[in-house]
Coordinates of C-alpha atoms in Angstrom, one line a residue:
Chain A
M933 CA 91.5 99.6 121.3
F934 CA 90.5 97.0 123.9
L935 CA 87.7 95.7 121.3
S936 CA 90.1 95.7 118.2
W937 CA 92.9 94.1 119.9
R938 CA 90.5 91.2 121.0
Q939 CA 89.3 91.1 117.4
I940 CA 92.7 90.9 116.1
R941 CA 93.9 88.2 118.8
R942 CA 90.9 86.0 118.1
A943 CA 90.7 86.4 114.3
S944 CA 92.1 83.5 112.3
I945 CA 95.8 83.6 112.3
W946 CA 95.8 83.1 108.7
T947 CA 93.8 85.9 107.9
N948 CA 96.1 88.2 109.8
V949 CA 99.2 86.6 108.2
L950 CA 97.6 87.2 104.9
I951 CA 96.7 90.7 105.2
I952 CA 100.1 91.4 106.8
F953 CA 101.7 89.7 103.8
I954 CA 99.7 91.9 101.5
M955 CA 100.9 95.0 103.5
I956 CA 104.6 93.8 103.3
L957 CA 104.2 93.2 99.5
T958 CA 102.6 96.7 99.1
F959 CA 105.5 98.3 101.2
L960 CA 108.1 96.4 99.0
N961 CA 106.3 97.6 96.0
L962 CA 106.3 101.0 97.0
V963 CA 109.9 101.2 98.2
V964 CA 111.7 98.6 95.8
V965 CA 110.3 99.1 92.4
S966 CA 111.1 102.8 92.6
G967 CA 114.4 102.0 94.5
I968 CA 115.5 99.7 91.9
L969 CA 114.7 102.2 89.0
V970 CA 116.4 104.9 90.6
G971 CA 119.0 102.5 91.5
L972 CA 119.8 101.8 87.9
I973 CA 120.9 105.5 87.6
E974 CA 122.3 105.8 91.1
G975 CA 124.5 102.6 90.3
A976 CA 125.7 104.4 87.1
S977 CA 126.0 107.6 89.0
R978 CA 128.2 106.1 91.7
T979 CA 130.3 104.1 89.3
Y980 CA 131.0 107.2 87.6
R981 CA 132.1 108.9 90.7
S982 CA 134.4 106.0 91.9
D983 CA 135.7 105.1 88.7
Y984 CA 136.1 108.2 86.8
S985 CA 135.3 111.7 88.1
G986 CA 136.1 111.4 91.9
D987 CA 134.3 113.9 94.0
I988 CA 135.2 117.0 92.2
L989 CA 136.1 117.0 88.5
V990 CA 138.0 120.2 87.0
T991 CA 137.8 120.7 83.3
K992 CA 139.0 123.1 80.8
L993 CA 136.7 126.2 80.3
P994 CA 134.5 125.9 77.3
S995 CA 136.5 128.5 75.5
K996 CA 139.9 127.0 76.3
R997 CA 141.6 124.3 74.6
F998 CA 143.3 123.2 77.9
I999 CA 143.3 123.8 81.6
E1000 CA 145.5 126.8 81.4
D1001 CA 148.3 127.1 84.1
S1002 CA 147.7 123.6 85.2
P1003 CA 150.9 123.0 87.3
R1004 CA 149.7 126.1 89.4
L1005 CA 146.3 124.8 89.8
L1006 CA 147.6 121.4 90.7
K1007 CA 149.6 123.0 93.5
I1008 CA 146.6 125.0 94.9
I1009 CA 144.6 121.5 94.8
E1010 CA 147.5 119.8 96.7
S1011 CA 147.4 122.7 99.3
F1012 CA 143.8 121.7 100.3
P1013 CA 143.7 119.6 103.4
E1014 CA 140.3 118.2 102.5
V1015 CA 142.0 116.7 99.2
E1016 CA 142.7 112.8 99.6
T1017 CA 144.3 112.3 96.2
Y1018 CA 143.8 113.5 92.5
T1019 CA 144.6 112.4 89.2
Y1020 CA 145.0 114.3 86.0
R1021 CA 144.4 113.5 82.2
Y1022 CA 145.5 114.9 78.9
L1023 CA 142.7 114.4 76.3
D1024 CA 142.9 114.7 72.6
P1025 CA 140.9 113.2 69.7
G1026 CA 142.7 110.7 67.7
V1027 CA 142.2 107.9 65.2
L1028 CA 143.2 104.4 65.9
E1029 CA 143.7 102.1 62.9
S1030 CA 144.2 98.2 62.8
N1031 CA 144.8 95.7 60.0
Y1032 CA 146.8 98.3 58.1
K1033 CA 149.6 95.6 57.6
K1034 CA 147.4 93.1 56.1
L1035 CA 146.2 95.6 53.3
T1036 CA 147.0 94.2 49.8
K1037 CA 145.3 96.8 47.5
S1038 CA 146.0 100.5 47.3
V1039 CA 142.2 101.1 47.5
D1040 CA 141.8 99.0 50.7
V1041 CA 141.4 101.2 54.0
P1042 CA 142.4 100.0 57.3
D1043 CA 139.6 99.7 60.1
Q1044 CA 139.4 103.0 61.8
A1045 CA 138.1 104.3 65.1
S1046 CA 138.0 107.9 66.0
T1047 CA 137.9 108.3 69.9
L1048 CA 139.5 110.3 72.7
I1049 CA 142.9 109.6 73.6
A1050 CA 143.7 109.9 77.3
G1051 CA 147.3 110.6 78.6
I1052 CA 147.5 109.3 82.2
N1053 CA 149.8 108.8 84.9
P1054 CA 149.1 105.2 85.4
E1055 CA 149.9 105.1 89.1
V1056 CA 147.9 108.3 90.4
E1057 CA 145.1 107.3 88.1
D1058 CA 144.8 103.8 89.6
Q1059 CA 145.0 105.4 93.1
L1060 CA 141.9 107.3 92.5
T1061 CA 139.9 105.3 90.1
N1062 CA 141.4 102.0 90.5
I1063 CA 141.1 101.7 86.8
S1064 CA 143.6 98.6 86.7
R1065 CA 140.9 96.4 87.9
H1066 CA 139.0 96.9 84.7
I1067 CA 141.8 95.1 82.8
V1068 CA 140.4 91.7 81.3
E1069 CA 143.3 91.0 79.1
G1070 CA 146.8 91.8 79.3
E1071 CA 148.4 94.4 81.9
Y1072 CA 147.9 97.8 83.1
L1073 CA 150.3 100.6 82.0
D1074 CA 153.5 101.4 83.5
E1075 CA 154.6 105.1 83.9
N1076 CA 157.7 104.5 81.6
D1077 CA 155.9 102.3 79.1
Q1078 CA 156.8 103.4 75.7
G1079 CA 154.7 102.3 72.5
K1080 CA 152.2 100.7 74.8
I1081 CA 148.5 101.5 74.7
L1082 CA 145.2 100.3 76.6
L1083 CA 142.1 100.2 74.7
G1084 CA 138.5 100.4 75.9
H1085 CA 136.5 97.2 74.9
F1086 CA 134.1 99.2 72.9
L1087 CA 136.7 100.1 70.4
M1088 CA 136.8 96.5 69.4
E1089 CA 134.4 95.4 66.8
E1090 CA 133.2 92.1 68.6
N1091 CA 132.0 94.4 71.4
V1092 CA 130.0 96.8 69.3
P1093 CA 126.9 96.0 67.7
E1094 CA 126.9 96.0 63.9
V1095 CA 123.7 98.4 63.8
S1096 CA 125.3 100.9 66.2
G1097 CA 127.3 102.7 63.6
V1098 CA 130.2 103.1 66.0
Q1099 CA 133.6 102.8 64.4
S1100 CA 135.6 100.0 65.7
L1101 CA 138.7 98.0 65.2
S1102 CA 138.7 94.4 64.1
G1103 CA 140.9 91.6 65.0
I1104 CA 142.5 93.3 68.0
K1105 CA 144.0 91.1 70.6
V1106 CA 146.8 92.1 73.5
G1107 CA 150.2 92.3 71.7
E1108 CA 148.5 93.3 68.4
K1109 CA 149.9 96.5 66.7
V1110 CA 147.6 99.6 66.3
R1111 CA 148.4 102.9 64.7
L1112 CA 147.4 106.2 66.4
T1113 CA 147.2 109.6 64.8
I1114 CA 146.8 112.7 66.9
D1115 CA 146.8 116.0 65.2
G1116 CA 148.7 114.7 62.3
T1117 CA 151.3 112.9 64.5
E1118 CA 151.5 109.3 63.8
K1119 CA 152.8 106.4 65.7
E1120 CA 152.5 102.5 66.1
F1121 CA 151.6 101.1 69.5
T1122 CA 151.1 97.6 71.0
V1123 CA 148.0 96.8 72.7
K1124 CA 149.0 96.1 76.3
G1125 CA 145.8 95.6 77.9
I1126 CA 141.9 95.8 77.4
L1127 CA 139.7 97.5 79.7
V1128 CA 136.0 96.6 80.2
S1129 CA 133.9 99.2 82.0
K1130 CA 130.2 100.4 82.0
I1131 CA 131.7 104.0 82.1
E1132 CA 131.9 105.2 78.5
S1133 CA 134.8 107.6 79.4
I1134 CA 136.8 104.4 79.9
S1135 CA 135.1 101.8 77.7
F1136 CA 135.3 104.2 74.6
R1137 CA 138.6 105.5 75.1
A1138 CA 142.3 104.7 74.4
F1139 CA 144.9 105.2 77.3
L1140 CA 148.4 106.2 77.1
P1141 CA 151.1 107.0 79.9
E1142 CA 151.4 110.6 80.2
K1143 CA 154.9 111.0 78.8
E1144 CA 154.1 109.0 75.7
F1145 CA 151.1 111.2 75.2
R1146 CA 153.1 114.6 75.8
R1147 CA 155.7 113.3 73.4
M1148 CA 153.2 112.7 70.6
T1149 CA 151.1 115.8 71.3
G1150 CA 153.9 118.2 72.0
R1151 CA 152.3 119.3 75.3
A1152 CA 155.5 120.5 77.0
D1153 CA 153.5 123.2 78.9
F1154 CA 151.9 120.4 81.2
N1155 CA 148.4 121.9 80.6
L1156 CA 145.8 119.3 81.4
D1157 CA 142.2 118.6 80.3
E1158 CA 140.9 117.0 83.5
I1159 CA 141.8 117.0 87.1
A1160 CA 139.6 114.5 89.1
I1161 CA 139.8 115.2 93.0
K1162 CA 138.9 112.6 95.7
I1163 CA 138.3 114.4 98.9
K1164 CA 138.6 113.0 102.5
P1165 CA 135.8 111.0 104.1
G1166 CA 133.3 113.6 105.9
Y1167 CA 133.8 116.5 103.7
D1168 CA 131.1 118.1 101.5
P1169 CA 132.2 118.1 97.8
E1170 CA 130.1 121.2 97.3
L1171 CA 131.9 123.1 100.0
V1172 CA 135.4 122.0 98.6
K1173 CA 134.2 123.1 95.3
E1174 CA 133.4 126.5 96.5
A1175 CA 136.7 126.7 98.2
L1176 CA 138.5 125.7 95.2
L1177 CA 136.5 128.5 93.3
A1178 CA 137.4 131.0 95.8
S1179 CA 141.2 130.1 95.6
G1180 CA 141.2 131.1 91.8
V1181 CA 140.9 127.8 90.2
G1182 CA 137.5 128.8 88.6
D1183 CA 139.4 131.4 86.7
K1184 CA 141.3 128.9 84.7
A1185 CA 139.0 125.9 84.8
R1186 CA 135.4 124.7 85.4
V1187 CA 135.0 123.1 88.8
Q1188 CA 132.1 120.8 89.2
T1189 CA 130.9 118.3 91.9
W1190 CA 130.5 114.6 90.6
E1191 CA 126.9 115.2 90.3
E1192 CA 127.2 118.3 88.4
S1193 CA 129.7 116.7 86.1
Q1194 CA 127.3 114.2 85.0
G1195 CA 125.0 116.6 83.5
K1196 CA 121.5 117.4 83.6
F1197 CA 120.6 114.1 81.9
F1198 CA 121.5 112.1 85.1
Q1199 CA 119.4 114.1 87.3
D1200 CA 116.4 114.3 84.8
I1201 CA 116.4 110.5 84.4
K1202 CA 116.5 109.9 88.2
K1203 CA 113.5 112.1 88.4
T1204 CA 111.7 110.4 85.7
F1205 CA 112.6 107.1 87.3
N1206 CA 111.4 108.3 90.5
I1207 CA 108.0 109.4 89.0
L1208 CA 107.8 106.2 87.3
G1209 CA 108.5 104.2 90.6
A1210 CA 105.8 106.3 92.4
A1211 CA 103.2 105.6 89.6
I1212 CA 103.7 101.9 89.8
G1213 CA 103.8 102.2 93.7
S1214 CA 100.7 104.1 93.6
I1215 CA 99.0 101.2 92.0
G1216 CA 100.2 98.9 94.5
L1217 CA 98.8 101.4 97.0
A1218 CA 95.7 101.5 95.5
V1219 CA 95.3 97.4 95.3
A1220 CA 96.4 97.4 99.1
S1221 CA 93.9 99.9 100.1
I1222 CA 91.1 98.1 98.2
T1223 CA 92.3 95.0 99.8
I1224 CA 92.1 96.5 103.3
F1225 CA 88.8 98.0 102.4
I1226 CA 87.2 94.6 101.4
V1227 CA 88.7 92.7 104.3
I1228 CA 87.6 95.5 106.9
Y1229 CA 84.3 95.8 105.0
I1230 CA 83.6 92.1 105.0
N1231 CA 84.6 91.7 108.6
A1232 CA 82.6 94.6 109.6
I1233 CA 79.5 93.4 107.4
S1234 CA 79.6 90.0 108.8
R1235 CA 79.8 91.4 112.3
R1236 CA 77.0 94.0 111.6
K1237 CA 74.7 92.3 114.2
F1238 CA 77.4 92.5 116.8
I1239 CA 78.2 96.1 115.9
G1240 CA 74.6 96.8 116.5
I1241 CA 74.5 95.0 119.8
Q1242 CA 77.6 97.1 120.9
K1243 CA 75.7 100.1 119.9
A1244 CA 72.7 98.8 121.8
I1245 CA 74.4 98.2 125.0
G1246 CA 75.8 101.9 124.7
I1247 CA 79.1 101.6 122.8
S1248 CA 79.6 104.8 120.8
P1249 CA 79.8 104.4 117.1
Q1250 CA 83.2 106.3 117.4
S1251 CA 84.6 103.5 119.7
I1252 CA 83.6 100.8 117.1
E1253 CA 85.1 102.7 114.3
S1254 CA 88.1 103.3 116.2
A1255 CA 88.4 99.5 116.8
Y1256 CA 88.4 99.0 112.9
I1257 CA 90.7 101.9 112.4
F1258 CA 93.2 100.5 115.2
Q1259 CA 92.9 97.0 113.2
S1260 CA 93.9 98.8 110.0
I1261 CA 96.9 100.4 111.8
F1262 CA 97.9 97.1 113.2
Y1263 CA 98.2 95.6 109.7
A1264 CA 100.0 98.8 108.6
V1265 CA 102.6 98.8 111.4
F1266 CA 103.4 95.0 111.1
G1267 CA 103.3 95.1 107.1
S1268 CA 105.7 98.2 107.5
F1269 CA 107.8 96.5 110.0
F1270 CA 108.6 93.3 108.4
G1271 CA 108.8 95.2 105.0
L1272 CA 111.6 97.6 106.6
L1273 CA 113.2 94.4 108.1
I1274 CA 113.2 92.6 104.6
L1275 CA 114.3 96.0 102.9
Y1276 CA 117.2 96.8 105.2
V1277 CA 118.4 93.5 106.5
F1278 CA 118.0 91.6 103.2
L1279 CA 117.4 93.3 100.0
I1280 CA 119.7 96.2 100.1
P1281 CA 122.8 94.3 101.4
F1282 CA 121.9 91.7 98.9
F1283 CA 121.8 94.1 96.0
Q1284 CA 125.0 95.8 97.2
A1285 CA 126.7 92.5 97.0
N1286 CA 125.2 91.5 94.0
P1287 CA 124.3 94.5 91.9
I1288 CA 122.0 93.9 89.1
D1289 CA 124.1 93.8 85.8
F1290 CA 122.5 96.3 83.4
P1291 CA 124.3 97.3 80.3
F1292 CA 125.1 100.8 81.4
S1293 CA 125.4 100.3 85.1
D1294 CA 125.7 97.9 88.1
G1295 CA 121.9 98.5 89.5
I1296 CA 121.6 98.6 93.2
L1297 CA 118.5 99.2 95.3
V1298 CA 118.2 102.7 96.6
A1299 CA 115.9 103.4 99.3
P1300 CA 116.9 106.6 101.5
A1301 CA 115.4 106.7 104.9
G1302 CA 113.5 110.0 104.2
S1303 CA 111.6 108.7 101.1
T1304 CA 111.1 105.4 103.0
F1305 CA 109.6 107.1 105.9
L1306 CA 107.3 109.1 103.5
R1307 CA 106.1 105.9 101.6
I1308 CA 105.4 104.3 105.3
L1309 CA 103.1 107.6 106.1
L1310 CA 101.5 107.3 102.7
L1311 CA 100.7 103.5 103.5
F1312 CA 99.4 104.3 106.9
A1313 CA 97.3 107.2 105.6
T1314 CA 95.9 104.8 102.9
T1315 CA 95.2 102.2 105.2
L1316 CA 93.6 104.4 107.7
I1317 CA 91.0 105.7 105.1
A1318 CA 90.7 102.0 103.8
G1319 CA 89.9 100.9 107.5
Y1320 CA 87.6 103.9 108.4
V1321 CA 85.5 104.0 105.4
P1322 CA 83.8 100.4 105.6
A1323 CA 83.6 100.8 109.4
K1324 CA 81.9 104.1 109.1
I1325 CA 79.3 102.6 106.4
V1326 CA 78.3 99.8 108.9
T1327 CA 78.3 101.7 112.0
R1328 CA 76.2 104.4 110.3
K1329 CA 73.3 101.8 109.9
N1330 CA 70.5 101.9 112.2
T1331 CA 71.1 100.0 115.4
L1332 CA 67.9 97.9 115.3
D1333 CA 68.3 97.1 111.9
S1334 CA 71.8 95.9 112.4
I1335 CA 70.6 93.7 115.4
L1336 CA 67.6 92.5 113.6
G1337 CA 69.5 91.9 110.3
R1338 CA 67.0 94.0 108.4
Chain B
M1141 CA 60.5 106.8 136.6
L1142 CA 59.8 105.8 133.0
E1143 CA 56.6 107.5 131.3
L1144 CA 55.5 107.0 127.8
K1145 CA 53.2 109.6 126.3
N1146 CA 51.0 108.6 123.4
I1147 CA 53.8 106.6 121.6
T1148 CA 53.0 105.6 118.1
R1149 CA 55.2 103.9 115.6
T1150 CA 54.5 103.6 111.9
F1151 CA 56.9 101.8 109.4
V1152 CA 56.6 102.9 105.8
S1153 CA 57.7 100.4 103.0
G1154 CA 57.3 102.1 99.6
S1155 CA 53.5 103.1 99.8
V1156 CA 52.6 100.7 102.6
E1157 CA 52.4 102.1 105.9
T1158 CA 52.2 99.8 108.9
R1159 CA 51.2 101.3 112.3
V1160 CA 52.6 99.0 114.7
L1161 CA 52.1 101.1 117.9
K1162 CA 48.9 103.4 118.1
G1163 CA 49.3 105.8 121.0
I1164 CA 50.4 103.8 123.9
S1165 CA 50.8 105.7 127.2
L1166 CA 52.1 104.1 130.6
T1167 CA 54.3 104.9 133.6
I1168 CA 56.7 102.4 134.9
K1169 CA 57.8 103.1 138.8
E1170 CA 61.1 102.3 140.2
R1171 CA 61.5 98.8 141.5
E1172 CA 58.9 97.3 139.4
F1173 CA 59.1 94.1 137.4
V1174 CA 56.9 94.6 134.2
A1175 CA 56.2 92.1 131.8
I1176 CA 54.7 93.2 128.5
V1177 CA 52.9 90.3 126.7
G1178 CA 50.8 90.0 123.6
P1179 CA 50.6 87.8 120.6
S1180 CA 53.1 87.6 117.9
G1181 CA 53.2 90.9 115.8
A1182 CA 51.3 92.9 118.7
G1183 CA 54.1 95.4 119.0
K1184 CA 55.7 94.4 122.1
S1185 CA 59.3 94.6 121.0
T1186 CA 58.7 97.4 119.1
L1187 CA 57.5 99.1 122.4
L1188 CA 60.5 97.9 124.2
Y1189 CA 62.6 99.6 121.6
Q1190 CA 60.9 102.9 122.0
M1191 CA 61.6 102.8 125.6
S1192 CA 65.2 101.7 125.4
L1193 CA 66.0 104.3 122.8
L1194 CA 66.9 101.7 120.2
D1195 CA 64.2 102.9 118.0
H1196 CA 62.7 106.4 117.6
P1197 CA 59.0 106.8 117.9
T1198 CA 56.8 108.2 115.0
S1199 CA 55.1 110.4 117.7
G1200 CA 54.9 110.6 121.4
S1201 CA 57.6 110.9 124.0
V1202 CA 59.7 108.8 126.4
S1203 CA 60.8 110.3 129.6
V1204 CA 63.1 109.0 132.4
D1205 CA 62.8 110.6 135.9
G1206 CA 61.3 113.7 134.1
E1207 CA 63.7 114.1 131.6
D1208 CA 62.5 113.9 127.9
I1209 CA 64.7 111.7 126.2
T1210 CA 62.9 111.1 123.1
D1211 CA 64.8 113.1 120.6
L1212 CA 68.3 112.2 121.8
K1213 CA 70.7 111.9 118.6
P1214 CA 72.0 108.5 117.9
E1215 CA 75.4 109.1 119.8
E1216 CA 73.5 110.8 122.7
G1217 CA 71.2 107.7 122.7
S1218 CA 74.3 105.5 122.9
F1219 CA 75.7 107.3 125.8
Y1220 CA 72.4 107.4 127.6
R1221 CA 72.0 103.8 127.5
L1222 CA 75.5 103.1 128.4
N1223 CA 74.9 105.1 131.8
N1224 CA 71.4 104.3 132.4
F1225 CA 70.0 101.2 130.7
G1226 CA 70.8 97.5 130.8
I1227 CA 69.4 95.4 127.6
V1228 CA 69.0 91.8 127.5
F1229 CA 68.4 90.3 124.0
Q1230 CA 66.6 87.1 123.1
D1231 CA 69.9 85.7 121.5
Y1232 CA 72.1 86.8 124.2
A1233 CA 74.0 89.2 121.9
L1234 CA 77.4 88.5 123.3
V1235 CA 80.5 89.7 121.5
P1236 CA 82.1 86.7 120.0
E1237 CA 85.6 87.5 120.4
L1238 CA 85.5 88.6 124.2
T1239 CA 85.3 86.2 126.8
A1240 CA 82.4 86.0 129.5
E1241 CA 84.2 88.5 131.9
E1242 CA 85.2 90.6 129.1
N1243 CA 81.9 90.9 127.6
V1244 CA 80.5 91.7 131.2
A1245 CA 83.3 94.3 131.5
L1246 CA 82.7 96.0 128.3
P1247 CA 80.1 98.6 129.2
D1248 CA 82.4 99.7 132.1
L1249 CA 85.4 99.9 130.0
M1250 CA 83.6 102.0 127.6
R1251 CA 82.5 104.1 130.6
G1252 CA 86.3 104.7 131.3
V1253 CA 86.4 102.3 134.3
E1254 CA 90.0 101.2 134.7
R1255 CA 90.5 97.8 133.1
L1256 CA 91.6 95.8 136.2
V1257 CA 88.8 97.4 138.2
A1258 CA 86.2 96.7 135.4
M1259 CA 87.5 92.9 135.2
E1260 CA 87.4 92.4 139.0
K1261 CA 83.8 93.8 139.0
A1262 CA 82.6 91.6 136.1
R1263 CA 84.0 88.6 137.9
Q1264 CA 82.0 89.5 141.0
V1265 CA 78.9 89.7 139.1
L1266 CA 79.4 86.7 137.3
E1267 CA 80.0 84.9 140.4
K1268 CA 76.9 86.1 141.7
F1269 CA 75.1 84.3 138.8
D1270 CA 77.1 81.2 139.6
M1271 CA 79.2 81.6 136.3
G1272 CA 82.5 81.7 138.2
H1273 CA 83.6 78.8 135.8
A1274 CA 83.1 80.8 132.9
Y1275 CA 85.4 83.9 133.2
G1276 CA 87.7 83.0 130.6
K1277 CA 85.3 81.3 128.3
L1278 CA 84.4 82.6 124.8
P1279 CA 80.6 82.7 124.3
S1280 CA 81.0 79.8 121.8
Q1281 CA 82.1 77.6 124.7
L1282 CA 79.0 78.3 126.8
S1283 CA 75.6 77.0 126.6
G1284 CA 72.5 79.1 125.8
G1285 CA 71.5 79.3 129.4
E1286 CA 75.0 80.4 130.4
Q1287 CA 75.2 82.9 127.6
Q1288 CA 72.0 84.5 128.7
R1289 CA 73.1 84.7 132.3
V1290 CA 76.3 86.3 130.9
S1291 CA 74.2 88.6 129.0
V1292 CA 72.1 89.6 132.1
A1293 CA 75.3 90.1 134.1
R1294 CA 76.6 92.5 131.4
A1295 CA 73.4 94.4 131.6
I1296 CA 73.2 94.8 135.3
A1297 CA 76.9 95.2 135.8
G1298 CA 76.7 99.0 135.5
K1299 CA 73.8 99.1 138.1
P1300 CA 71.3 100.7 135.4
K1301 CA 68.3 102.4 136.2
L1302 CA 66.3 100.3 133.9
L1303 CA 66.9 96.8 132.7
F1304 CA 65.3 95.8 129.6
A1305 CA 64.8 92.1 128.6
D1306 CA 63.5 91.3 125.2
E1307 CA 62.4 87.8 125.0
P1308 CA 65.1 86.6 127.2
T1309 CA 63.8 83.0 127.3
A1310 CA 63.1 82.7 123.6
N1311 CA 65.9 80.5 122.7
L1312 CA 66.2 78.4 126.0
D1313 CA 64.5 75.3 127.2
S1314 CA 62.1 75.5 130.1
E1315 CA 64.7 74.7 132.8
R1316 CA 67.0 77.2 131.8
S1317 CA 64.3 79.8 131.0
I1318 CA 63.2 79.4 134.6
G1319 CA 66.5 80.0 135.7
V1320 CA 66.9 83.1 133.7
I1321 CA 63.6 84.4 135.1
E1322 CA 64.4 83.6 138.7
T1323 CA 67.5 85.6 138.0
L1324 CA 65.5 88.7 136.9
K1325 CA 63.3 88.1 139.8
K1326 CA 66.0 88.0 142.2
L1327 CA 67.4 91.2 140.6
N1328 CA 64.0 92.9 141.1
E1329 CA 63.7 91.8 144.7
E1330 CA 67.2 93.6 145.2
G1331 CA 65.7 96.9 143.6
Q1332 CA 66.3 96.5 140.1
T1333 CA 63.6 97.9 137.8
I1334 CA 62.9 95.5 135.1
I1335 CA 60.9 95.7 131.9
M1336 CA 60.7 92.4 130.2
V1337 CA 58.9 91.4 126.8
T1338 CA 57.7 87.7 126.8
H1339 CA 55.0 85.7 125.1
E1340 CA 55.1 83.2 127.9
L1341 CA 52.3 84.0 130.4
E1342 CA 53.9 81.5 132.9
Y1343 CA 57.1 83.7 132.8
A1344 CA 55.1 87.0 132.7
R1345 CA 53.2 86.0 136.0
M1346 CA 56.5 86.1 137.7
A1347 CA 56.6 89.7 137.2
N1348 CA 54.7 92.0 139.5
R1349 CA 52.9 93.7 136.7
I1350 CA 51.6 92.6 133.2
I1351 CA 50.9 94.8 130.2
E1352 CA 49.1 93.3 127.6
I1353 CA 49.5 94.8 124.0
R1354 CA 47.4 93.8 121.2
D1355 CA 47.5 95.4 117.6
G1356 CA 49.6 98.1 118.8
V1357 CA 47.1 99.0 121.5
L1358 CA 47.6 98.6 125.5
V1359 CA 44.5 96.4 126.1
S1360 CA 45.2 95.6 129.9
D1361 CA 47.6 96.7 132.6
T1362 CA 47.4 94.2 135.8
K1363 CA 49.1 93.8 139.0
T1364 CA 50.1 90.3 139.6
K1365 CA 50.5 90.7 143.5

């Protein structure tokens, strides 16, 4: 330690800075690349949770048309002390039409878009999902609105790529009329607002106040399609889900945590991106280990004579090797320290405040402490080997040959 | 104290064999100051390397105080040198990143002596060699003569049984060379056993025994006083 500390202290400061800089980049490469890849999905996942599903999503059983006995289930849900708030939705497929008033020939057909129509209680929905903030044009719904509809922006032609094949409506603006048909019932609505969201369950849907929806669909039984529940901070969604199932909600509906409700796809793609990030990171790790190897090897080989002298005066090869290993650890410690500093003090807060605008999510940087620690360990292990091997190669040489430069 | 029995050393390079030492036997007693002399290529330094365990003889044995140390493994050899030998090289061989006092303290630190104690001891030894001004200086900030004195200080700081000096004046001018030889002489007078390789007869005469090697064979062994 004495030897290596002196070597570090008296080495060129620029050499030390350069090696530490490489270690910082390696650390960031290991953590940030996979962090951003996972963050793409994590961002989408978190947005889905905050903007749509809540912590727990209750949906109809696959074999049923609605969540039967919904009013009773709502009472059960309300009775849970862990529940902070909830919202409920009626869903039915419907067909929206525009331009139907401008048709001149009998063979002309209006623009049509088949989509899911959601009946919501505007106030409670906004309390949980803050959906009103997605209004980019017009206004949000009011509970007593009649003949008013909100449209997701992907229902409008100008927002849908031509090649996508998605049905859309042309010439739609706030105040324009659209015709909605649900299960044979037809009604004209005025577009009250346009919603923009990266959540498909918002951007591809149309929203009506629940009363209007029930009137159109004849859902007098108040049976719902979805109940999104937000639980109080500190409670585990999984445990609350179990409690809901135990209370009998599971007999009438499917109860899922927000993660489960996103389906296997999200989990699979998260795993895939993790693997991708690890693959890219391992390339960085290999580059860093080769760099450390070269630096230590050149350092050791250029000091071969002095290593020989140290061995000649009785310093054990292990002590000399330890000096180089300590040097490697020094670089790894400082590289990781500054890397952590940059990561947690600068990068993560930066990406939280300025998410990367991807088409399907607001990408954030995900770096959980556990996996970051694991990557630091990996960096240490690699650096240790990269420092030990060249030191071993040089100290193994014959003492006299080293001294005499043979 | 040190006994060599029929030491040979042959170097093989491809199909060429070079016999550098051809069966040298000798005994060096405690408190002796022995100079090994001979022309260039005679095998003086090779003989010193066999004695100091820096090289392994092709045949023969090396014993110190009756203990055969010929076949010590490299790590054991290092440990043995650390505790029993001091070595002075012709090009000083100081560790460039360490100050004079750190260089002198290094063997003690490796022996496990506490840092402050080792440093204090190193300062005392340097003081003894009139190198008090050089404590905190790096080798690059010292003259050749000063570096060699630091090198001698390092070699004797651990009070070794045997002090080996391989051409300690080779890189010094005559004034500084005499200074180094006088230092060795003084150490010998204090009881230090010294074995020095030199090609300068003038300095060899300051030892109390001169062994002459020629073509790998001991040709003369004379007492100077």
